CSV table of C-alpha atoms in Angstrom, one decimal:
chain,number,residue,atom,x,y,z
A,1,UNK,CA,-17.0,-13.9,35.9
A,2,UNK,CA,-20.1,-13.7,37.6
A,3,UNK,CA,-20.7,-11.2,40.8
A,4,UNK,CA,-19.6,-10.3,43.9
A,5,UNK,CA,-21.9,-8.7,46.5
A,6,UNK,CA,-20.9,-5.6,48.0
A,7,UNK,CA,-21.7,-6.3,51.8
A,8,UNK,CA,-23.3,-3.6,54.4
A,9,UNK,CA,-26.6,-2.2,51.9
A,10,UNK,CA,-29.6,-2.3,52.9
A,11,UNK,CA,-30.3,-3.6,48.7
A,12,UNK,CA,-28.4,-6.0,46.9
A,13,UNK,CA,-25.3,-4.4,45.5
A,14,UNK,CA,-23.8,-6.8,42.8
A,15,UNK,CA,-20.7,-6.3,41.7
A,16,UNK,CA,-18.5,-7.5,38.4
A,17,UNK,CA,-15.2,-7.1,39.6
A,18,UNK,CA,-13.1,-7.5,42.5
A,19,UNK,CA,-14.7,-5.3,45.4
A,20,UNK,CA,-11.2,-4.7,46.9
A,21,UNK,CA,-10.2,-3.0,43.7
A,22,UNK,CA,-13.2,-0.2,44.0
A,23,UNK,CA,-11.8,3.7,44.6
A,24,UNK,CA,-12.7,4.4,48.3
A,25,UNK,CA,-15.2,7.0,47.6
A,26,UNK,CA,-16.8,5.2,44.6
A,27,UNK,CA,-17.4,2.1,47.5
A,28,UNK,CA,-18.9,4.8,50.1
A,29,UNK,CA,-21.3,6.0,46.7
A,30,UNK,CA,-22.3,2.8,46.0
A,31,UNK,CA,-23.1,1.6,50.1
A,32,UNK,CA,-25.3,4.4,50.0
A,33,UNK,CA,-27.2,4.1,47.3
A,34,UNK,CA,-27.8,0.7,48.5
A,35,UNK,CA,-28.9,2.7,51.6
A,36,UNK,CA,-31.9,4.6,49.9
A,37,UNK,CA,-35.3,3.1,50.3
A,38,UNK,CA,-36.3,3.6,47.1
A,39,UNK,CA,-33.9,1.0,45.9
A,40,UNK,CA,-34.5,-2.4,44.9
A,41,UNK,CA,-30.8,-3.4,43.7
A,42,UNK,CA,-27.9,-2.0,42.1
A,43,UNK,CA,-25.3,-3.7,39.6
A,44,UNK,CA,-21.7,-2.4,39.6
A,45,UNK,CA,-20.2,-2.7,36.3
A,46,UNK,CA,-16.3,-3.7,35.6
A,47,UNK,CA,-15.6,-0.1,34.2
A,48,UNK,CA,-16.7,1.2,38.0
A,49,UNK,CA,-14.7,4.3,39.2
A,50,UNK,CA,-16.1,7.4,41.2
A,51,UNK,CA,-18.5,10.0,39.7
A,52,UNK,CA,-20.3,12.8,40.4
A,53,UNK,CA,-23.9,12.2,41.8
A,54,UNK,CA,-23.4,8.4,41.6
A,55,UNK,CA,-20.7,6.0,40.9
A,56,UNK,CA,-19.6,5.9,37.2
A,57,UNK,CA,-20.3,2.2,35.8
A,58,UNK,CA,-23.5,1.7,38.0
A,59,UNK,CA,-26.9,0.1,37.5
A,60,UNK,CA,-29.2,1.6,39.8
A,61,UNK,CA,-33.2,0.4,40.0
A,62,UNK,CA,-35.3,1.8,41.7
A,63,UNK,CA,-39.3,1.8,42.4
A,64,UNK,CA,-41.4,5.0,41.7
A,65,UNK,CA,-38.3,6.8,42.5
A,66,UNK,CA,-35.5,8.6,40.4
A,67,UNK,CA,-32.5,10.0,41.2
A,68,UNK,CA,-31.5,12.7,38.8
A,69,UNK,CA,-27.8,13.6,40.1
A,70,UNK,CA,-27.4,9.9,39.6
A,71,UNK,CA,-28.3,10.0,35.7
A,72,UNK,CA,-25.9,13.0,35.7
A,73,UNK,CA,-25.5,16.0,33.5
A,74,UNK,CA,-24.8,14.6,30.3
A,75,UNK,CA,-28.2,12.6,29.7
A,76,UNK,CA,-28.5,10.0,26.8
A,77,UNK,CA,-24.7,10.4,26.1
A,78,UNK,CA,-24.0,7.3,24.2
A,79,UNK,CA,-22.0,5.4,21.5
A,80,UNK,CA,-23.2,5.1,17.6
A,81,UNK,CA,-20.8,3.1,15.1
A,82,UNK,CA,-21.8,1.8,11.4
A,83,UNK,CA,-19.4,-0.7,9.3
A,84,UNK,CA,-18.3,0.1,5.9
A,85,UNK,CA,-18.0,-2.4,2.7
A,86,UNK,CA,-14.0,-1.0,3.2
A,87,UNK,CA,-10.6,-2.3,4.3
A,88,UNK,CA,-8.0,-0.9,5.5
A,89,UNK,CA,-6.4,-0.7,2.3
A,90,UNK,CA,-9.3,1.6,0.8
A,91,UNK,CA,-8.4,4.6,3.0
A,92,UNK,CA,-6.8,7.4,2.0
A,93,UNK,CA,-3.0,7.2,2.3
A,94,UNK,CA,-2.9,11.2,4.3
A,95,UNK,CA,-4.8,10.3,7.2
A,96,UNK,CA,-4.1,14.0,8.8
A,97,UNK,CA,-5.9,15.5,5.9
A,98,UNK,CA,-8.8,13.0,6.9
A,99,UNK,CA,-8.2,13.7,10.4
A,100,UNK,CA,-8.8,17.7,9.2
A,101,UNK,CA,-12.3,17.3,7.1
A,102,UNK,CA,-13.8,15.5,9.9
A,103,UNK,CA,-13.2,18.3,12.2
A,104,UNK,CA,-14.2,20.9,9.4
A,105,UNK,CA,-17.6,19.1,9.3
A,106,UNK,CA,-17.9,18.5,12.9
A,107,UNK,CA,-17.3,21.1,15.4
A,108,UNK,CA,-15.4,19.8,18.2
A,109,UNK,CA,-15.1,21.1,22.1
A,110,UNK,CA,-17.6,24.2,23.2
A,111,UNK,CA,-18.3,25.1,19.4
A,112,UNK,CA,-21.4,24.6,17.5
A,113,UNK,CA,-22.6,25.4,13.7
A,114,UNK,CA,-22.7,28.6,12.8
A,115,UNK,CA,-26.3,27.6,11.1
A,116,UNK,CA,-28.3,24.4,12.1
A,117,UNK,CA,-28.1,21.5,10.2
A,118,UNK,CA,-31.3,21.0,8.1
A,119,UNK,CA,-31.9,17.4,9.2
A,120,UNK,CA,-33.6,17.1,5.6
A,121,UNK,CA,-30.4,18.2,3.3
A,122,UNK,CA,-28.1,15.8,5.0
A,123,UNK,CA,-27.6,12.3,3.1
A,124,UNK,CA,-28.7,9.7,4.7
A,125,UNK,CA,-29.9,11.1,7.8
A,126,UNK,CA,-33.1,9.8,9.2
A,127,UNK,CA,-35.7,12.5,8.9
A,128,UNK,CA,-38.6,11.6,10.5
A,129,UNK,CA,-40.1,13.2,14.3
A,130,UNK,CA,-37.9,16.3,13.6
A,131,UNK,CA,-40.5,19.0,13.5
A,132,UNK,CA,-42.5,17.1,16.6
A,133,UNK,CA,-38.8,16.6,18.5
A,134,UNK,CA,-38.4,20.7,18.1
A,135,UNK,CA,-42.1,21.6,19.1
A,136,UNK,CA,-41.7,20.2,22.7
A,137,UNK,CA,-38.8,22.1,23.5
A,138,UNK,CA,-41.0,24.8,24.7
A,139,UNK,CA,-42.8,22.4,27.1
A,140,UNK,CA,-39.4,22.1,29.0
A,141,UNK,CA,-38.4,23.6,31.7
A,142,UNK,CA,-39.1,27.3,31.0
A,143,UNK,CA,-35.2,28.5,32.6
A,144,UNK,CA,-34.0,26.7,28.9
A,145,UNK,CA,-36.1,29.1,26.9
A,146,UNK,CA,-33.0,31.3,25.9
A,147,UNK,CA,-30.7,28.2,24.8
A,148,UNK,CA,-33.0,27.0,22.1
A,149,UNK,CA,-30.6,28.9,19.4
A,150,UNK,CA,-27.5,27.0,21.4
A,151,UNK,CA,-29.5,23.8,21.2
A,152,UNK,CA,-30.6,24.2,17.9
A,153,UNK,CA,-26.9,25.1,16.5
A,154,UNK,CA,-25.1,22.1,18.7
A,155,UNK,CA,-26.8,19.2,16.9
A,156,UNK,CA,-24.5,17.4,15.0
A,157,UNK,CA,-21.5,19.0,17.3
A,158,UNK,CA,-19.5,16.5,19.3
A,159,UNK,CA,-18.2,18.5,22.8
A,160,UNK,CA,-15.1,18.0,24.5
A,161,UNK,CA,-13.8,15.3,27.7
A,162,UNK,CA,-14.0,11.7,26.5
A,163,UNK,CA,-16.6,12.6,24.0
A,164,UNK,CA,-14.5,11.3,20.1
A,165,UNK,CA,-14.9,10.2,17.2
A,166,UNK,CA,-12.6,7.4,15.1
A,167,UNK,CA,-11.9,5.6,12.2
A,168,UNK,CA,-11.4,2.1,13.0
A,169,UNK,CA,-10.0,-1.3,11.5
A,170,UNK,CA,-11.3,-4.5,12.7
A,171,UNK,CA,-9.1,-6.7,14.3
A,172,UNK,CA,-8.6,-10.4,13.4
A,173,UNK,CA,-11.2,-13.0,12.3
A,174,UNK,CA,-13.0,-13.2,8.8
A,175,UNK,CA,-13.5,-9.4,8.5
A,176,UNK,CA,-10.3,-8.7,9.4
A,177,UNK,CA,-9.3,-5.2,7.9
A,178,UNK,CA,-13.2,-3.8,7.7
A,179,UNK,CA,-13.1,0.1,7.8
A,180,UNK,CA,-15.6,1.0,11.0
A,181,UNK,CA,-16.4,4.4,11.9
A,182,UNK,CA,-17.2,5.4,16.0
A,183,UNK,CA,-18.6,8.2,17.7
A,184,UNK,CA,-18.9,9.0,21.3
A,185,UNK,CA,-21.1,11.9,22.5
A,186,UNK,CA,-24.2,13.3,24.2
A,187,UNK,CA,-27.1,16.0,25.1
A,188,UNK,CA,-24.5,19.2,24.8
A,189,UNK,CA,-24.8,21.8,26.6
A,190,UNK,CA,-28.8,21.5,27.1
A,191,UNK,CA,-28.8,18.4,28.4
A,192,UNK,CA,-26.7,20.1,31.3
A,193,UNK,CA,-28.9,22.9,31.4
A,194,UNK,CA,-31.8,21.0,32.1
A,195,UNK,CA,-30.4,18.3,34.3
A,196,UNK,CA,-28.7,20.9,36.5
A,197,UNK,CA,-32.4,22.4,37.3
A,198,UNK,CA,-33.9,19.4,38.4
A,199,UNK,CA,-31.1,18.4,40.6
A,200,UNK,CA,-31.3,21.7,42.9
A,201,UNK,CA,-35.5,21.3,43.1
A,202,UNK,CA,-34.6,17.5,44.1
A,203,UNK,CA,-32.1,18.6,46.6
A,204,UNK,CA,-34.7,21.2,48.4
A,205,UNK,CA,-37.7,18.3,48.4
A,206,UNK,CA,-38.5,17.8,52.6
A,207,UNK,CA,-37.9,13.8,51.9
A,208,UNK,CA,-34.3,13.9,50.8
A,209,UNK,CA,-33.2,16.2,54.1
A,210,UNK,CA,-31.7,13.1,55.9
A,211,UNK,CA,-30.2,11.4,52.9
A,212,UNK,CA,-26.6,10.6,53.5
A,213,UNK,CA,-25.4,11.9,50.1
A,214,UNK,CA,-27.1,15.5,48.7
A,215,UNK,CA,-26.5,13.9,45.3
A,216,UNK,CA,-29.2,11.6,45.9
A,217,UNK,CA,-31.7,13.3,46.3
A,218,UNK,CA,-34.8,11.3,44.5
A,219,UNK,CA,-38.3,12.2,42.7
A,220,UNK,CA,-40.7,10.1,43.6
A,221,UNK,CA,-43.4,9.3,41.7
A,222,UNK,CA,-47.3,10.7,41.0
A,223,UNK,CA,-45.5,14.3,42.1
A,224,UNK,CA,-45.6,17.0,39.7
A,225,UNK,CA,-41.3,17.1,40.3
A,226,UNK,CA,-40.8,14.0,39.1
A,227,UNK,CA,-42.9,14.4,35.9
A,228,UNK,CA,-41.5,17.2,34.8
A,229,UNK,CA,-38.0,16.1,35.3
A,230,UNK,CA,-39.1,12.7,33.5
A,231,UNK,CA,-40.2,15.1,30.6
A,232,UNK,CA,-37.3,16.5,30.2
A,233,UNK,CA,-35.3,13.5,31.0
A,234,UNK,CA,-36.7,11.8,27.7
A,235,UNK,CA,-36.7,15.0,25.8
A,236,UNK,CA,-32.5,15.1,26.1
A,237,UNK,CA,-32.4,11.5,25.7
A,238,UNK,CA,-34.2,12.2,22.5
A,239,UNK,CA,-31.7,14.7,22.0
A,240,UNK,CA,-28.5,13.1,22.6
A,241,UNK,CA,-30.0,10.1,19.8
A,242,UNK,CA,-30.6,12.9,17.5
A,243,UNK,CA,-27.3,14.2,17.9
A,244,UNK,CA,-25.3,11.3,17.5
A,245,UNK,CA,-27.2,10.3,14.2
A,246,UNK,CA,-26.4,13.8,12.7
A,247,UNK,CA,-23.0,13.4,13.4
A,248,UNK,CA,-22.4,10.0,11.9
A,249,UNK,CA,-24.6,10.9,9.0
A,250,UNK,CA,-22.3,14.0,8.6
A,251,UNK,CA,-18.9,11.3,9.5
A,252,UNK,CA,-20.3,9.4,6.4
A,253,UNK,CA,-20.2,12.3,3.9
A,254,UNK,CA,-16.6,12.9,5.0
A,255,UNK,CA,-15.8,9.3,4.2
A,256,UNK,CA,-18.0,9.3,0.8
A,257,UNK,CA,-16.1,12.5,-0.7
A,258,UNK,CA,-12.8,10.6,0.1
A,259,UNK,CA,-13.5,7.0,-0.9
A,260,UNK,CA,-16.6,7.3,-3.2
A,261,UNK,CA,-17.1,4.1,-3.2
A,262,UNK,CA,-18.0,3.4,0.3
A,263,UNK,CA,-21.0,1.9,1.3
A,264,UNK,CA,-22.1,1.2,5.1
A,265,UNK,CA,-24.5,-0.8,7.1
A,266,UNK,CA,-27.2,-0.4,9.7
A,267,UNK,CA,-25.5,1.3,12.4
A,268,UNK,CA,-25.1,0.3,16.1
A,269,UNK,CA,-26.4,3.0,19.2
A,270,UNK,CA,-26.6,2.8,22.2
A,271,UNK,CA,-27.3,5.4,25.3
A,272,UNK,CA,-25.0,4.5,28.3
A,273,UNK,CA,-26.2,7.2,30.6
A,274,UNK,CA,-30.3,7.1,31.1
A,275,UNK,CA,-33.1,5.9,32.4
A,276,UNK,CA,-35.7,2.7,31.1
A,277,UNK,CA,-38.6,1.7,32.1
A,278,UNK,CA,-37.6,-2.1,32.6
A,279,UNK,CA,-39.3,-4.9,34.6
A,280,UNK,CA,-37.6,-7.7,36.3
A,281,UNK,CA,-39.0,-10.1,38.6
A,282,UNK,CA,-42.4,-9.3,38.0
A,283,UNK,CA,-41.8,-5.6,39.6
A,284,UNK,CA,-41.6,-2.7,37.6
A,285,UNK,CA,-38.5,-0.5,37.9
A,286,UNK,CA,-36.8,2.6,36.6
A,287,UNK,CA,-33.1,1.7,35.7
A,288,UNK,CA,-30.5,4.2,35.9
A,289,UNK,CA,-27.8,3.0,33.4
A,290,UNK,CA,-24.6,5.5,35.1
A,291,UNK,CA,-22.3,4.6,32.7
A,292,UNK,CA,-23.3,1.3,31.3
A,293,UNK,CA,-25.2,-0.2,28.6
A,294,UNK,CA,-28.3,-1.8,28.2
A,295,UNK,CA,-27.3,-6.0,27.1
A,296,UNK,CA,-30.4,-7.6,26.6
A,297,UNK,CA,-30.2,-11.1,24.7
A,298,UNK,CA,-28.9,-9.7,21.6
A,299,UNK,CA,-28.9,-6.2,21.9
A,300,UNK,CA,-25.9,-4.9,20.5
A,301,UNK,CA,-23.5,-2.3,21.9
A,302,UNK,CA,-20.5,-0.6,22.2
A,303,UNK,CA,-17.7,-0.8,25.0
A,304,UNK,CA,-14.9,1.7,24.1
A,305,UNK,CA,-11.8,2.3,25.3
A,306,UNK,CA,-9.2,4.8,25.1
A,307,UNK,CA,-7.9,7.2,22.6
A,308,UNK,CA,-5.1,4.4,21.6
A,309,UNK,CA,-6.5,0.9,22.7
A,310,UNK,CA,-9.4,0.1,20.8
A,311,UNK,CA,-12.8,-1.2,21.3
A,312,UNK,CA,-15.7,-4.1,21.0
A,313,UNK,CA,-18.5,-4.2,19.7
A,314,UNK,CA,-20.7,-6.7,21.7
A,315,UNK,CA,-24.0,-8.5,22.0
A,316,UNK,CA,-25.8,-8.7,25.3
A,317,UNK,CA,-26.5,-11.8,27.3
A,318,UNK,CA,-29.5,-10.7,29.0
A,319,UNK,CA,-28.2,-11.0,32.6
A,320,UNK,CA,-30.8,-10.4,34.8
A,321,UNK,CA,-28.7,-10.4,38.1
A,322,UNK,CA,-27.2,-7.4,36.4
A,323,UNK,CA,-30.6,-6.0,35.2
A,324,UNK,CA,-29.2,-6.7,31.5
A,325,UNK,CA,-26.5,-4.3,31.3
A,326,UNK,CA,-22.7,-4.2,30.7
A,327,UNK,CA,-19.7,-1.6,31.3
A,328,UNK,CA,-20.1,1.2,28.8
A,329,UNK,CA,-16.0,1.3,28.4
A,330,UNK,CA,-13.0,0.3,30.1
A,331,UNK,CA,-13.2,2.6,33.0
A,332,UNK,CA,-11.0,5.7,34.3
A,333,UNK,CA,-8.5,4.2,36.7
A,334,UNK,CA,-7.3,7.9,37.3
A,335,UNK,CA,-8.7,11.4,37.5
A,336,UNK,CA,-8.1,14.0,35.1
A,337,UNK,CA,-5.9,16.0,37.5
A,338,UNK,CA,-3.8,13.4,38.6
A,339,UNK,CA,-3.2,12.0,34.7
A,340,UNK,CA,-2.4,15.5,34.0
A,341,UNK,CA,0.3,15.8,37.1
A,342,UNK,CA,1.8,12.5,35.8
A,343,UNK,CA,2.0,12.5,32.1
A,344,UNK,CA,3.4,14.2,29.5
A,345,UNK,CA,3.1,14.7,26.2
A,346,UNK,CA,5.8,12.5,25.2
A,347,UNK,CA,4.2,9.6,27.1
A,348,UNK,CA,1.0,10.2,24.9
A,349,UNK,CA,3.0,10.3,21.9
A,350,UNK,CA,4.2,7.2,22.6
A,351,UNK,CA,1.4,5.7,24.0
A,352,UNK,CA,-0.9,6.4,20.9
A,353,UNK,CA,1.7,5.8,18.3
A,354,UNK,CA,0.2,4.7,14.9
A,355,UNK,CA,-2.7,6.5,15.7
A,356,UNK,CA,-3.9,9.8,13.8
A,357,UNK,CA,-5.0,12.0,16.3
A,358,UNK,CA,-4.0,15.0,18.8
A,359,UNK,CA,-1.2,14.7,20.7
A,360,UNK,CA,-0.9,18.0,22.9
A,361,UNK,CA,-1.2,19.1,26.6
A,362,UNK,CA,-4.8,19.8,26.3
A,363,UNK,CA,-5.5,15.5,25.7
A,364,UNK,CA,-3.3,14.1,28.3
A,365,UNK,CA,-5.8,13.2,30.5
A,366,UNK,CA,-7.2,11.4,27.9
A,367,UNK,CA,-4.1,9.6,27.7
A,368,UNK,CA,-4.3,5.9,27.4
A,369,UNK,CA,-2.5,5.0,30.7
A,370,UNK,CA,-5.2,6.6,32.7
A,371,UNK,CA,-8.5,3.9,31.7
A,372,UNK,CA,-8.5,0.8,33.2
A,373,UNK,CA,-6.9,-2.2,30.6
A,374,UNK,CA,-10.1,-2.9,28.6
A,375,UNK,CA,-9.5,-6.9,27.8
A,376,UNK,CA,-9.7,-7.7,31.8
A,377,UNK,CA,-13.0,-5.4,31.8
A,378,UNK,CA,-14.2,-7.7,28.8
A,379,UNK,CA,-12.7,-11.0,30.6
A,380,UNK,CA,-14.8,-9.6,34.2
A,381,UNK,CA,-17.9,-9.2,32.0
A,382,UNK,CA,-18.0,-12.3,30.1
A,383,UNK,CA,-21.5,-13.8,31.5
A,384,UNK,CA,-22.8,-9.9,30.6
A,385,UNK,CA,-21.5,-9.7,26.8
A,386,UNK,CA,-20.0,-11.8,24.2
A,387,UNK,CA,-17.9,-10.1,21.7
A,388,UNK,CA,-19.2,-9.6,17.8
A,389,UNK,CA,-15.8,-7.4,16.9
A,390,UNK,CA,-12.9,-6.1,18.1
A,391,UNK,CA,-11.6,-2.7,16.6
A,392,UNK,CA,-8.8,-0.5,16.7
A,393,UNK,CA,-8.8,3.5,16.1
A,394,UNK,CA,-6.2,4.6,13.3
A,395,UNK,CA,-8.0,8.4,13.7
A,396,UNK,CA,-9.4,9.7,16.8
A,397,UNK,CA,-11.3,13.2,17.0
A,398,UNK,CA,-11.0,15.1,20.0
A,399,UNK,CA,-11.9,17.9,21.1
């Protein structure tokens, strides 16, 4: 499919899916963030649906200007998967019990580690730039001083909302069967912190007063606002990395102790909510990826879906007309509240059948029924991404 412009913005507002099919508040979000002077174009990804600050499944880029209730609380949050030398056959025949040790190692929803994780006595972790990463949290913004402890004890931790983790079997072609293993989280609870600061000093700035949405308030740059927020901005991103790789390094130790004889392979991470420094058309821009992925000419990524469909794992295109990005998932096509209202959980029992996971009142809105059908997000994306594997979960993590 290739785009759609959204018409009435002052920028280009490109669009990968049927405009006509866009939420009536996420439309109104994205006209005026086409509105803002500051922006040079925005690409709206299949997966769109309303967010808070700015539309979930948005590109925005801007010049000299960010706009740090569109990059959103949970800064860096991102995907990280690694393949295994296993099969489906290779797993453990009690998936519940596997189901268990993951969430024994990984603490799911508002907990932490009661210690943290020494980034040098985990196997296979990465250890290099920890003792730098740690000595610029006190260069942050000095409300945060108090959560270091919080910060320090929520690496390797996995939160709650969409945030999982799986077990997946790849799905046809010549590694049909191959064991995968998935993880979907961010910056915790410091990445909120920090993000949360910076959006009420953006709000009070004299240049925003007229804006037509609070949320977008910018930070323009050369001001000292928008280099301390950048600070921090890359600090969480940092973060968010940081924490994903502990907790697949800890997701592989799980594995090893119950099929020694796994093996695994470069893993694949990406960041869908952040900000690059990326140039196109011979203009410098910062891109806001709100819920969407970075798909440069073969970049690899990650486009979940729900907690019973499956997902790809892709290799970008490099679109510029969509500043090289793709969906980051399939997409919420209803809100939390309303999937609550109208499903049960008999309906998720059903509708994640074969799958090792929870299946209680506190997931429903999780339910598969509420995300948008992920194959005619892939099918509206197909000049943005081509697909390298298709997977299904067999145990999802949830907090």
């Amino acid at each position: 499919m290739s785009y759609t412009l959204l018409y009435g913005t002052r920028a280009p507002v490109r669009v990968w899916t049927d405009p006509w099919t866009i939420e009536e508040g996420a439309t109104r979000q994205l006209r005026n963030i086409g509105a803002l002077p500051w922006v040079e174009g925005v690409a709206v990804m299949p997966d769109v649906h309303y967010g808070k600050g700015a539309t979930v499944g948005s590109v925005i880029a801007m010049r000299q200007a960010l706009a740090p209730a569109a990059v959103g609380v949970d800064i860096g949050c991102g995907m990280s998967a690694v393949r295994t030398n296993l099969t489906d056959a290779d797993l453990p025949d009690d998936l519940g019990a596997l189901r268990s040790a993951i969430e024994a190692a990984i603490p799911v929803g508002f907990q932490a580690h009661a210690h943290p994780v020494n980034p040098y006595r985990v196997h296979g972790l990465p250890t290099a730039g920890w003792d730098t990463f740690w000595s610029r949290f006190g260069d942050l913004h000095e409300d945060v001083g108090a959560l270091r402890s919080r910060a320090e004890r929520q690496i390797g931790s996995l939160g709650g909302g969409n945030h999982f983790i799986e077990v997946c079997v790849e799905q046809g072609g010549a590694e049909a069967g191959r064991v995968w293993l998935m993880l979907h989280s961010g910056s915790r609870n410091i990445g909120k912190e920090l993000a949360e600061r910076h959006i009420a000093v953006a709000r009070r700035l004299p240049h925003n007063a007229d804006l037509p949405d609070r949320d977008l308030a910018v930070f323009v740059a050369g001001t000292p606002e928008m280099a301390a927020y950048r600070r921090d901005l890359e600090w969480a991103q940092e973060y968010a990395a940081r924490n994903r790789a502990v907790m697949l390094a800890l997701l592989c130790g799980v594995v090893r102790d119950a099929v020694p004889k796994v093996r695994f392979d470069e893993p694949v991470s990406c960041h869908h909510n952040y900000v690059a420094e990326e140039r196109y058309g011979g203009v410098d821009l910062l891109v806001t990826r709100k819920g969407a992925i970075r798909a440069g000419r073969g970049d690899l990524g990650i486009i979940p879906g729900s907690m019973g469909t499956g997902s790809y794992i892709v290799r970008g295109l490099g679109n510029t007309d969509a500043y090289c990005s793709a969906s980051h998932g399939a997409g919420r096509r209803m809100s939390r509240a309303k999937a609550k209202k109208t499903y049960s959980v008999a309906d998720l029992t059903r509708q994640t059948a074969g799958v090792e996971c929870r299946k209680d009142a506190g997931v429903v809105d999780e339910i598969p029924a509420a995300y948008k059908d992920l194959d005619a997000v892939m099918k509206q994306q197909s000049d943005l991404v081509e697909v390298v594997a298709h997977l299904k979960q067999v145990v999802c993590v949830k907090g």
